[in-house]
Coordinates of C-alpha atoms and ligand atoms in Angstrom, one line a residue:
X1 CA 21.1 -8.7 -17.6
X2 CA 18.8 -9.6 -14.7
X3 CA 16.7 -12.7 -14.8
X4 CA 13.9 -11.1 -12.8
X5 CA 13.4 -7.6 -11.4
X6 CA 10.8 -7.1 -8.7
X7 CA 9.6 -3.5 -8.4
X8 CA 8.2 -2.7 -5.0
X9 CA 8.9 -3.9 -1.5
X10 CA 5.6 -4.5 0.2
X11 CA 4.5 -8.0 1.2
X12 CA 3.8 -9.0 -2.5
X13 CA 7.3 -8.0 -3.7
X14 CA 9.1 -9.4 -0.7
X15 CA 7.2 -12.7 -1.0
X16 CA 8.0 -12.8 -4.7
X17 CA 11.7 -12.2 -3.7
X18 CA 11.7 -15.1 -1.3
X19 CA 10.3 -17.5 -3.9
X20 CA 12.4 -16.2 -6.8
X21 CA 15.5 -16.3 -4.5
X22 CA 14.8 -19.9 -3.5
X23 CA 14.4 -20.8 -7.2
X24 CA 18.0 -19.5 -7.8
X25 CA 16.9 -16.6 -9.9
X26 CA 19.0 -14.1 -7.9
X27 CA 16.3 -11.5 -8.1
X28 CA 16.9 -7.8 -8.0
X29 CA 14.3 -5.9 -5.9
X30 CA 14.0 -2.2 -6.5
X31 CA 12.4 -1.1 -3.2
X32 CA 10.8 2.3 -3.9
X33 CA 10.6 5.2 -1.5
X34 CA 10.5 3.1 1.7
X35 CA 11.1 -0.6 2.3
X36 CA 8.0 -2.5 3.3
X37 CA 5.4 -0.3 1.6
X38 CA 2.2 0.5 3.5
X39 CA 2.7 -2.4 5.9
X40 CA 5.8 -0.8 7.4
X41 CA 3.6 2.2 8.3
X42 CA 0.9 0.1 10.0
X43 CA 0.9 0.2 13.8
X44 CA -0.2 -3.3 14.5
X45 CA -1.1 -6.2 12.2
X46 CA -3.8 -8.4 13.8
X47 CA -5.0 -10.5 10.9
X48 CA -1.9 -12.0 9.4
X49 CA -1.9 -15.7 10.3
X50 CA 0.9 -16.9 12.6
X51 CA 0.9 -13.7 14.7
X52 CA -2.0 -14.1 17.2
X53 CA -0.6 -11.4 19.5
X54 CA -0.5 -8.8 16.7
X55 CA 2.8 -7.7 15.2
X56 CA 4.0 -4.1 14.4
X57 CA 3.9 -3.6 10.7
X58 CA 7.5 -2.4 10.6
X59 CA 8.6 -5.6 12.3
X60 CA 6.7 -7.8 9.9
X61 CA 8.2 -5.9 6.9
X62 CA 11.7 -6.2 8.4
X63 CA 11.3 -10.0 8.9
X64 CA 10.1 -10.4 5.3
X65 CA 13.1 -8.4 4.1
X66 CA 15.5 -10.5 6.1
X67 CA 13.8 -13.6 4.7
X68 CA 14.2 -12.4 1.1
X69 CA 17.8 -11.4 1.7
X70 CA 18.7 -14.8 3.2
X71 CA 17.8 -16.4 -0.2
X72 CA 19.9 -14.1 -2.3
X73 CA 17.7 -11.1 -3.2
X74 CA 19.7 -8.0 -3.9
X75 CA 18.0 -4.8 -2.8
X76 CA 18.3 -1.4 -4.6
X77 CA 16.8 1.6 -2.7
X78 CA 15.6 3.5 -5.8
X79 CA 12.4 4.5 -7.6
X80 CA 11.5 3.3 -11.0
X81 CA 10.6 6.2 -13.3
X82 CA 9.9 4.4 -16.5
X83 CA 9.9 1.0 -18.2
X84 CA 10.1 -0.1 -21.8
X85 CA 8.2 -3.3 -22.3
X86 CA 8.0 -3.0 -26.1
X87 CA 11.0 -5.2 -26.8
X88 CA 13.2 -7.9 -25.0
X89 CA 14.9 -7.7 -22.7
X90 CA 12.7 -5.3 -20.8
X91 CA 14.2 -2.0 -19.8
X92 CA 13.8 -0.5 -16.3
X93 CA 14.9 3.0 -15.6
X94 CA 15.3 4.4 -12.1
X95 CA 16.6 7.7 -10.8
X96 CA 20.0 6.3 -10.4
X97 CA 20.4 3.5 -13.0
X98 CA 19.1 1.5 -16.0
X99 CA 18.5 -2.2 -15.9
X100 CA 17.6 -5.0 -18.3
X101 CA 15.5 -8.0 -17.3
X102 CA 14.0 -11.1 -18.8
X103 CA 11.0 -11.0 -16.5
X104 CA 9.4 -8.4 -14.3
X105 CA 7.2 -8.6 -11.3
X106 CA 5.4 -5.3 -10.6
X107 CA 4.3 -4.9 -6.9
X108 CA 4.3 -1.2 -6.5
X109 CA 1.2 -1.1 -4.3
X110 CA -0.8 2.1 -3.9
X111 CA -0.6 5.5 -2.2
X112 CA -3.0 7.3 0.1
X113 CA -5.8 9.0 -1.7
X114 CA -5.9 12.8 -1.1
X115 CA -8.9 14.8 0.0
X116 CA -8.3 17.4 -2.6
X117 CA -9.6 20.3 -0.6
X118 CA -8.1 23.8 0.0
X119 CA -5.4 23.7 2.6
X120 CA -4.6 20.0 2.3
X121 CA -1.4 20.5 0.3
X122 CA -0.4 23.6 2.1
X123 CA -0.5 21.9 5.6
X124 CA 0.7 18.5 4.5
X125 CA 3.4 17.6 7.1
X126 CA 2.3 20.6 9.2
X127 CA -0.9 19.2 10.7
X128 CA -2.1 17.1 7.8
X129 CA -0.9 13.5 7.8
X130 CA -1.6 10.2 6.0
X131 CA 0.2 8.1 8.6
X132 CA -1.0 7.7 12.1
X133 CA 1.9 5.5 13.0
X134 CA 4.4 8.1 11.8
X135 CA 2.8 11.2 13.3
X136 CA 0.5 10.2 16.1
X137 CA 3.1 10.9 18.8
X138 CA 3.0 14.6 17.9
X139 CA -0.6 14.9 19.1
X140 CA -0.1 14.0 22.7
X141 CA -3.0 15.4 24.7
X142 CA -4.6 17.1 21.7
X143 CA -7.9 16.9 19.9
X144 CA -7.6 15.6 16.3
X145 CA -9.7 14.8 13.3
X146 CA -9.5 11.6 11.3
X147 CA -11.3 11.5 7.9
X148 CA -12.7 8.2 6.6
X149 CA -14.9 5.3 7.6
X150 CA -13.0 2.2 6.4
X151 CA -10.8 -0.3 8.3
X152 CA -7.8 2.1 8.0
X153 CA -9.6 5.1 9.4
X154 CA -11.1 3.2 12.3
X155 CA -8.0 1.2 13.1
X156 CA -5.8 4.4 13.0
X157 CA -8.4 6.3 15.2
X158 CA -8.0 3.6 17.8
X159 CA -4.3 3.8 17.6
X160 CA -4.4 7.6 17.9
X161 CA -6.3 7.4 21.2
X162 CA -3.0 6.4 22.7
X163 CA -1.8 10.0 22.2
X164 CA -4.8 12.3 21.5
X165 CA -7.3 13.4 24.1
X166 CA -10.0 13.0 21.6
X167 CA -10.3 11.7 18.0
X168 CA -13.1 13.1 15.9
X169 CA -13.8 10.5 13.2
X170 CA -15.4 12.4 10.3
X171 CA -17.3 10.1 8.0
X172 CA -19.4 11.1 4.9
X173 CA -22.2 8.6 5.6
X174 CA -24.2 7.4 8.6
X175 CA -22.6 3.9 8.6
X176 CA -19.0 2.9 8.9
X177 CA -17.5 0.7 6.2
X178 CA -14.9 -0.9 8.6
X179 CA -15.3 -4.5 9.7
X180 CA -17.6 -5.0 12.6
X181 CA -15.1 -5.9 15.3
X182 CA -13.2 -2.6 14.6
X183 CA -16.4 -0.6 14.5
X184 CA -17.5 -2.0 17.9
X185 CA -14.1 -1.2 19.4
X186 CA -14.2 2.4 18.1
X187 CA -17.8 3.0 19.1
X188 CA -17.1 1.7 22.7
X189 CA -14.0 4.0 23.0
X190 CA -14.7 7.1 25.0
X191 CA -12.0 9.0 23.2
X192 CA -13.5 8.5 19.8
X193 CA -16.4 10.7 18.6
X194 CA -17.9 9.9 15.2
X195 CA -19.1 12.9 13.2
X196 CA -21.6 11.3 10.9
X197 CA -22.7 12.4 7.4
X198 CA -20.0 15.0 7.2
X199 CA -17.2 16.0 4.8
X200 CA -14.2 18.3 5.2
X201 CA -14.4 21.1 2.7
X202 CA -11.3 23.0 3.8
X203 CA -8.4 22.8 6.1
X204 CA -7.5 26.1 7.8
X205 CA -4.7 27.5 9.9
X206 CA -1.9 30.0 10.1
X207 CA 1.5 28.2 9.7
X208 CA 0.0 25.1 11.2
X209 CA -3.5 23.6 11.2
X210 CA -6.0 25.2 13.5
X211 CA -9.3 23.7 12.2
X212 CA -11.4 22.1 9.4
X213 CA -14.5 23.4 7.7
X214 CA -17.1 20.7 7.9
X215 CA -20.3 20.3 5.9
X216 CA -23.1 18.0 6.9
X217 CA -24.1 16.4 3.6
X218 CA -27.7 15.8 4.7
X219 CA -28.5 19.2 6.2
X220 CA -26.0 21.3 4.3
X221 CA -25.0 22.9 7.7
X222 CA -21.4 24.3 7.8
X223 CA -19.2 24.4 10.9
X224 CA -15.7 25.5 11.6
X225 CA -14.3 22.7 13.8
X226 CA -11.1 23.4 15.9
X227 CA -8.3 20.8 15.6
X228 CA -4.6 20.8 15.6
X229 CA -4.2 17.7 13.4
X230 CA -6.0 16.1 10.4
X231 CA -5.4 12.5 9.6
X232 CA -6.7 11.3 6.2
X233 CA -7.5 7.6 5.6
X234 CA -9.9 7.5 2.6
X235 CA -8.4 4.7 0.5
X236 CA -5.6 4.5 -2.0
X237 CA -4.6 5.0 -5.6
X238 CA -2.4 2.5 -7.4
X239 CA 1.2 3.5 -8.1
X240 CA 1.3 2.9 -11.9
X241 CA 2.2 6.3 -13.4
X242 CA 5.4 4.8 -14.7
X243 CA 3.5 2.1 -16.6
X244 CA 1.3 4.4 -18.7
X245 CA 1.2 3.2 -22.3
X246 CA 3.3 0.0 -21.4
X247 CA 0.7 -2.2 -19.7
X248 CA -3.0 -2.5 -19.8
X249 CA -4.5 -0.5 -16.9
X250 CA -8.0 -0.1 -15.6
X251 CA -9.7 3.3 -15.8
X252 CA -8.6 3.9 -12.2
X253 CA -5.0 2.9 -12.9
X254 CA -4.9 -0.6 -11.6
X255 CA -2.9 -3.2 -13.6
X256 CA -5.2 -5.6 -15.5
X257 CA -4.1 -9.1 -14.6
X258 CA -5.4 -12.6 -14.5
X259 CA -5.7 -14.7 -11.3
X260 CA -2.1 -15.8 -11.8
X261 CA -0.9 -12.2 -12.1
X262 CA -0.3 -12.3 -15.8
X263 CA -0.5 -8.9 -17.4
X264 CA -1.1 -7.8 -21.0
X265 CA 2.7 -8.2 -21.7
X266 CA 4.1 -11.8 -21.6
X267 CA 6.9 -12.0 -19.0
X268 CA 5.4 -9.3 -16.8
X269 CA 3.4 -10.1 -13.7
X270 CA 1.5 -8.0 -11.2
X271 CA 1.3 -8.8 -7.5
X272 CA -0.4 -7.2 -4.5
X273 CA -2.5 -4.0 -4.3
X274 CA -1.3 -2.6 -7.6
X275 CA -3.7 -5.0 -9.3
X276 CA -6.2 -5.6 -6.5
X277 CA -8.9 -3.1 -5.6
X278 CA -11.0 -5.6 -3.7
X279 CA -9.1 -7.5 -1.0
X280 CA -6.0 -5.5 -0.4
X281 CA -4.8 -7.7 2.5
X282 CA -1.3 -8.7 3.5
X283 CA -2.4 -12.4 3.2
X284 CA -3.7 -11.9 -0.4
X285 CA -0.6 -9.9 -1.4
X286 CA 1.6 -12.6 -0.1
X287 CA -0.3 -15.2 -2.2
X288 CA -0.1 -13.1 -5.3
X289 CA 3.6 -12.5 -4.9
X290 CA 4.2 -16.2 -4.5
X291 CA 2.2 -17.0 -7.7
X292 CA 4.0 -14.3 -9.7
X293 CA 7.4 -15.6 -8.7
X294 CA 6.5 -19.2 -9.5
X295 CA 5.1 -18.1 -12.9
X296 CA 8.3 -16.1 -13.6
X297 CA 10.4 -19.1 -12.7
X298 CA 8.6 -21.3 -15.3
X299 CA 8.8 -18.5 -17.9
X300 CA 12.6 -18.1 -17.5
X301 CA 13.1 -21.9 -17.5
X302 CA 11.3 -22.0 -20.8
X303 CA 13.3 -19.1 -22.2
X304 CA 16.5 -21.0 -21.2
X305 CA 15.2 -24.2 -22.7
X306 CA 14.6 -22.4 -26.0
X307 CA 18.0 -20.8 -25.9
X308 CA 19.9 -24.0 -25.0
X309 CA 17.8 -27.0 -26.3
X310 CA 18.7 -30.4 -24.9
X311 CA 20.4 -28.9 -21.8
X312 CA 19.9 -30.9 -18.6
X313 CA 18.1 -28.9 -15.9
X314 CA 19.3 -29.3 -12.4
X315 CA 15.8 -29.1 -10.9
Ligands
NAP401 P1 -11.6 1.8 2.1 O1 -12.1 0.5 2.7 O2 -11.7 2.0 0.6 O3 -12.4 2.9 2.9 C1 -12.2 4.3 2.5 C2 -13.1 5.1 3.3 O4 -12.9 6.4 3.0 C3 -14.6 4.8 3.1 O5 -15.3 4.8 4.4 C4 -15.0 5.9 2.2 O6 -16.4 6.3 2.4 C5 -14.1 7.0 2.6 N1 -13.9 7.9 1.5 C6 -13.4 7.7 0.3 N2 -13.2 8.8 -0.4 C7 -13.5 9.8 0.4 C8 -13.5 11.2 0.2 N3 -13.1 11.8 -0.9 N4 -13.9 12.0 1.3 C9 -14.3 11.4 2.4 N5 -14.3 10.1 2.6 C10 -14.0 9.3 1.6 O7 -10.1 2.1 2.4 P2 -9.1 1.6 3.6 O8 -9.8 1.8 4.9 O9 -7.8 2.3 3.3 O10 -9.0 0.1 3.4 C11 -8.5 -0.4 2.2 C12 -8.4 -1.9 2.3 O11 -7.4 -2.3 3.2 C13 -9.7 -2.6 2.7 O12 -9.8 -3.8 2.0 C14 -9.4 -2.9 4.1 O13 -10.1 -4.1 4.6 C15 -7.9 -3.1 4.2 N6 -7.4 -2.8 5.5 C16 -7.5 -3.7 6.5 C17 -7.1 -3.5 7.8 C18 -7.3 -4.5 8.8 O14 -7.8 -5.6 8.5 N7 -6.9 -4.3 10.0 C19 -6.5 -2.2 8.1 C20 -6.4 -1.2 7.1 C21 -6.9 -1.5 5.8 P3 -17.6 5.3 2.0 O15 -17.6 4.3 3.1 O16 -18.8 6.2 2.0 O17 -17.3 4.8 0.7

């Protein structure tokens, strides 16, 4: 039986692994579809303290991974399909295995929100992308569309100007949500054209994307806009499908947790974006991963004290 299983390998999970490893808990981390989560897909990270020159997201994730490994975390590259939190030890089922654990830290993050328009699914991977870092290179010298108005959409638009001849940033309002410094950079960039007050109602093409149907939400005007690529950055949805009926979740699927990450089940903590719909920063995820691991350490020590009363603890 594992003392603690950490589910998810973004900054929250990897930080929890560093702390749990240093506390001699020999954590098992089940990494999910890709190590590093969303951070590993970010082109440059410019707001994580200690890296004033920006650091590629993949490199930051790799460094966190090495750090966790150095203190004894074991990594399993697998996906958790279900958990049973109704009795102790907790059960964790993956595609390849079944585990038992005294404590769990859930840090499964979130996934890109879909536009849910005709053509999106059909052209996914053939002109529709949710990852500028992964797919930007394929649009060298081409005109592309980016949908969204938050930090992610604006930052990724700026990144895509390295490849594309023009990035048309389609936003549903007349004001961007992104932080001011990003907005100013984008609005100054000659390769970025903001299409205000507009939504994509359909993605069209024949084998590959050739255009998007746009609607101006103020005038109702429709336009078929030519493009060979559509990038979507309109927020995220939490990865909690495997927790349905096991943990208290909000209406939108986020884990309900207190400021220390305690969930509705004693012995289970949440860390990172899976329980955070407000901040969603690497810095906040790191903090919540740290808190969850420290909480889990105390919890396991108490369980052991109960099991072996009078035993002398080493630390
Ligand atoms: P976000 O801040 O929630 O922004 C989502 C954007 O997509 C909003 O502009 C929203 O429009 C638009 N949107 C949502 N649903 C839509 C739909 N169905 N159709 C069209 N547009 C839609 O999400 P995010 O940009 O992914 O950022 C998430 C968090 O990560 C934020 O806290 C952000 O600060 C952080 N982040 C930070 C950085 C950075 O600091 N460098 C980079 C990336 C992300 P409205 O504005 O009208 O709501």
